[in-house]
CSV table of C-alpha atoms in Angstrom, one decimal:
chain,number,residue,atom,x,y,z
A,1,UNK,CA,27.3,-0.3,-7.0
A,2,UNK,CA,24.4,1.8,-7.3
A,3,UNK,CA,21.6,1.5,-9.9
A,4,UNK,CA,21.8,3.1,-13.1
A,5,UNK,CA,20.5,6.5,-13.5
A,6,UNK,CA,17.0,6.2,-15.7
A,7,UNK,CA,17.0,8.0,-18.7
A,8,UNK,CA,15.2,11.1,-19.5
A,9,UNK,CA,12.6,9.7,-22.0
A,10,UNK,CA,11.9,5.9,-19.9
A,11,UNK,CA,11.3,8.3,-16.9
A,12,UNK,CA,9.0,11.0,-18.9
A,13,UNK,CA,7.3,7.2,-20.5
A,14,UNK,CA,6.9,6.0,-16.7
A,15,UNK,CA,4.7,9.3,-15.5
A,16,UNK,CA,3.2,8.9,-18.8
A,17,UNK,CA,1.9,5.5,-18.3
A,18,UNK,CA,1.6,5.9,-14.8
A,19,UNK,CA,-0.4,9.1,-14.9
A,20,UNK,CA,-2.7,7.3,-17.6
A,21,UNK,CA,-3.2,4.3,-15.6
A,22,UNK,CA,-4.4,6.4,-12.7
A,23,UNK,CA,-6.6,8.6,-15.4
A,24,UNK,CA,-8.3,5.1,-16.6
A,25,UNK,CA,-8.6,4.2,-13.1
A,26,UNK,CA,-10.5,7.4,-12.1
A,27,UNK,CA,-12.8,7.9,-14.7
A,28,UNK,CA,-13.6,4.2,-15.5
A,29,UNK,CA,-13.0,2.7,-12.6
A,30,UNK,CA,-11.3,-1.1,-12.6
A,31,UNK,CA,-12.5,-2.4,-15.8
A,32,UNK,CA,-11.6,0.8,-17.6
A,33,UNK,CA,-7.3,-0.3,-17.5
A,34,UNK,CA,-6.5,-2.4,-19.9
A,35,UNK,CA,-3.3,-2.5,-21.7
A,36,UNK,CA,-4.4,-1.1,-25.0
A,37,UNK,CA,-6.5,1.6,-23.6
A,38,UNK,CA,-3.4,2.9,-21.3
A,39,UNK,CA,-1.1,2.7,-24.3
A,40,UNK,CA,-3.0,5.1,-25.9
A,41,UNK,CA,-3.9,7.6,-23.6
A,42,UNK,CA,0.1,7.2,-22.1
A,43,UNK,CA,0.8,8.0,-26.1
A,44,UNK,CA,3.3,4.7,-25.6
A,45,UNK,CA,3.4,1.2,-27.6
A,46,UNK,CA,1.9,-1.2,-25.7
A,47,UNK,CA,5.5,-3.4,-25.6
A,48,UNK,CA,6.5,-0.2,-23.6
A,49,UNK,CA,4.6,-1.2,-20.9
A,50,UNK,CA,5.2,-4.5,-21.1
A,51,UNK,CA,8.6,-3.6,-21.1
A,52,UNK,CA,8.4,-1.5,-18.4
A,53,UNK,CA,6.3,-3.3,-16.0
A,54,UNK,CA,5.9,-6.9,-17.0
A,55,UNK,CA,1.8,-7.3,-17.3
A,56,UNK,CA,-1.0,-5.5,-15.8
A,57,UNK,CA,-0.4,-6.9,-12.3
A,58,UNK,CA,2.9,-5.7,-12.6
A,59,UNK,CA,1.6,-1.8,-13.8
A,60,UNK,CA,-0.8,-2.1,-11.3
A,61,UNK,CA,1.2,-3.5,-8.5
A,62,UNK,CA,3.6,0.1,-9.2
A,63,UNK,CA,0.7,2.0,-9.1
A,64,UNK,CA,0.4,1.0,-5.4
A,65,UNK,CA,4.1,0.8,-4.7
A,66,UNK,CA,4.6,4.2,-5.0
A,67,UNK,CA,2.7,5.2,-1.9
A,68,UNK,CA,3.4,1.9,-0.5
A,69,UNK,CA,7.0,2.0,-0.7
A,70,UNK,CA,6.8,6.1,0.8
A,71,UNK,CA,5.2,4.6,3.7
A,72,UNK,CA,7.7,2.2,3.9
A,73,UNK,CA,10.3,5.4,4.0
A,74,UNK,CA,8.1,7.2,6.8
A,75,UNK,CA,8.5,3.8,9.2
A,76,UNK,CA,12.2,3.6,8.3
A,77,UNK,CA,13.4,7.2,8.9
A,78,UNK,CA,10.5,9.7,9.4
A,79,UNK,CA,10.0,11.7,11.8
A,80,UNK,CA,8.0,10.6,15.1
A,81,UNK,CA,5.3,9.2,15.8
A,82,UNK,CA,5.6,7.2,12.4
A,83,UNK,CA,8.8,6.9,12.2
A,84,UNK,CA,11.6,6.2,15.1
A,85,UNK,CA,12.0,7.7,18.6
A,86,UNK,CA,8.4,7.6,19.5
A,87,UNK,CA,7.1,5.1,21.9
A,88,UNK,CA,5.9,1.8,20.2
A,89,UNK,CA,1.9,2.4,20.9
A,90,UNK,CA,2.3,5.9,19.5
A,91,UNK,CA,3.9,3.8,16.3
A,92,UNK,CA,1.3,1.4,16.3
A,93,UNK,CA,-1.2,3.6,16.3
A,94,UNK,CA,0.2,6.4,13.6
A,95,UNK,CA,1.3,2.8,11.2
A,96,UNK,CA,-2.3,1.5,11.1
A,97,UNK,CA,-3.8,5.0,10.3
A,98,UNK,CA,-1.7,5.9,7.8
A,99,UNK,CA,-1.9,2.0,6.2
A,100,UNK,CA,-5.6,2.8,6.5
A,101,UNK,CA,-4.9,6.0,4.5
A,102,UNK,CA,-3.0,3.7,2.0
A,103,UNK,CA,-6.0,1.5,1.6
A,104,UNK,CA,-8.8,4.0,1.4
A,105,UNK,CA,-6.1,6.0,-1.4
A,106,UNK,CA,-6.3,3.0,-3.3
A,107,UNK,CA,-9.7,1.7,-3.0
A,108,UNK,CA,-9.9,0.5,-7.1
A,109,UNK,CA,-6.4,-0.4,-6.8
A,110,UNK,CA,-6.5,-3.2,-4.4
A,111,UNK,CA,-9.5,-4.4,-5.7
A,112,UNK,CA,-8.0,-5.0,-8.8
A,113,UNK,CA,-4.7,-6.5,-7.5
A,114,UNK,CA,-6.9,-9.4,-5.5
A,115,UNK,CA,-7.9,-10.8,-9.0
A,116,UNK,CA,-4.2,-10.7,-10.6
A,117,UNK,CA,-1.9,-13.2,-9.8
A,118,UNK,CA,0.8,-11.7,-6.4
A,119,UNK,CA,3.4,-9.2,-7.9
A,120,UNK,CA,7.2,-10.4,-6.0
A,121,UNK,CA,7.5,-7.1,-4.9
A,122,UNK,CA,4.2,-7.5,-2.6
A,123,UNK,CA,5.8,-10.3,-0.7
A,124,UNK,CA,8.7,-7.5,0.2
A,125,UNK,CA,6.3,-5.0,1.0
A,126,UNK,CA,4.2,-7.5,3.1
A,127,UNK,CA,7.0,-9.1,5.3
A,128,UNK,CA,7.9,-5.4,6.1
A,129,UNK,CA,4.6,-4.6,7.5
A,130,UNK,CA,4.4,-7.7,9.5
A,131,UNK,CA,8.0,-7.4,10.7
A,132,UNK,CA,7.4,-3.7,11.3
A,133,UNK,CA,4.5,-4.7,13.7
A,134,UNK,CA,5.4,-7.6,15.4
A,135,UNK,CA,8.0,-5.5,16.6
A,136,UNK,CA,5.8,-2.7,17.8
A,137,UNK,CA,4.0,-5.3,19.3
A,138,UNK,CA,6.4,-6.8,21.1
A,139,UNK,CA,7.3,-4.0,22.7
A,140,UNK,CA,4.4,-2.5,23.8
A,141,UNK,CA,2.6,-6.1,24.5
A,142,UNK,CA,5.0,-8.4,25.4
A,143,UNK,CA,2.5,-10.7,26.9
A,144,UNK,CA,0.5,-11.2,23.4
A,145,UNK,CA,1.3,-13.7,20.9
A,146,UNK,CA,2.7,-10.4,19.1
A,147,UNK,CA,2.9,-11.9,15.3
A,148,UNK,CA,-0.4,-13.2,15.2
A,149,UNK,CA,-2.2,-9.9,16.5
A,150,UNK,CA,-0.1,-8.2,14.0
A,151,UNK,CA,-1.1,-10.0,11.0
A,152,UNK,CA,-4.7,-9.5,12.5
A,153,UNK,CA,-4.5,-6.0,12.5
A,154,UNK,CA,-3.8,-5.6,9.0
A,155,UNK,CA,-6.0,-8.3,7.7
A,156,UNK,CA,-8.8,-5.8,9.0
A,157,UNK,CA,-7.6,-3.9,6.5
A,158,UNK,CA,-7.3,-6.1,4.1
A,159,UNK,CA,-11.2,-7.1,3.6
A,160,UNK,CA,-14.4,-6.2,2.1
A,161,UNK,CA,-15.2,-3.7,5.2
A,162,UNK,CA,-12.5,-1.0,4.6
A,163,UNK,CA,-13.8,-0.5,1.0
A,164,UNK,CA,-17.6,-0.5,1.7
A,165,UNK,CA,-16.9,1.8,4.1
A,166,UNK,CA,-15.2,4.6,2.4
A,167,UNK,CA,-17.0,4.0,-0.8
A,168,UNK,CA,-20.0,4.9,1.3
A,169,UNK,CA,-17.9,8.2,2.3
A,170,UNK,CA,-17.6,6.9,6.0
A,171,UNK,CA,-13.9,7.4,5.8
A,172,UNK,CA,-14.2,9.3,9.6
A,173,UNK,CA,-16.0,6.8,11.1
A,174,UNK,CA,-13.8,3.8,9.5
A,175,UNK,CA,-10.3,6.1,10.9
A,176,UNK,CA,-11.5,6.5,14.2
A,177,UNK,CA,-12.6,2.2,14.2
A,178,UNK,CA,-9.3,1.7,13.4
A,179,UNK,CA,-7.8,4.2,16.6
A,180,UNK,CA,-10.2,2.3,18.7
A,181,UNK,CA,-9.3,-1.1,17.3
A,182,UNK,CA,-5.4,-0.2,18.1
A,183,UNK,CA,-6.7,1.3,21.4
A,184,UNK,CA,-8.6,-2.2,22.8
A,185,UNK,CA,-5.0,-4.0,21.5
A,186,UNK,CA,-2.5,-2.0,23.3
A,187,UNK,CA,-5.2,-1.9,26.9
A,188,UNK,CA,-2.9,-4.5,28.9
A,189,UNK,CA,-5.8,-6.7,30.5
């Protein structure tokens, strides 16, 4: 059975809440995102936000989830090299560059989410990323422990280095380093 279609007013409120959250993040940083401020900026009651997103972590997760689920769709069904049809090595490079872009584009959100309880949908995304990376590595480098190497590659994007370099305007260097890291993993010893 297909999911119920969202009512027009609910869709409008959802978009207003997400847009207000993005504006508060851009203007005030992580500290500026409170449920009261979001509700006021979106022109909705605080209860509407809690009903729709559950809590602050759910709201913030949804902000990142829009980009993350779009990336997941592109990986699963999009054009190569990110999507199917390209050699595993090319897909691996494209995926890690896209993932680095996702992290860079959501720096404030990622920082906040690290301090919030994990959202249930986060596990679903992480499982997909790990399975995807493992499968690509198994094909491109059958001689390595694909599961562990894949986790290490993803973990390299989750630490303090990415936000530090991105905030200091070194995004080009960061993306070049991601390419070097991936290429070093892809080179057979």
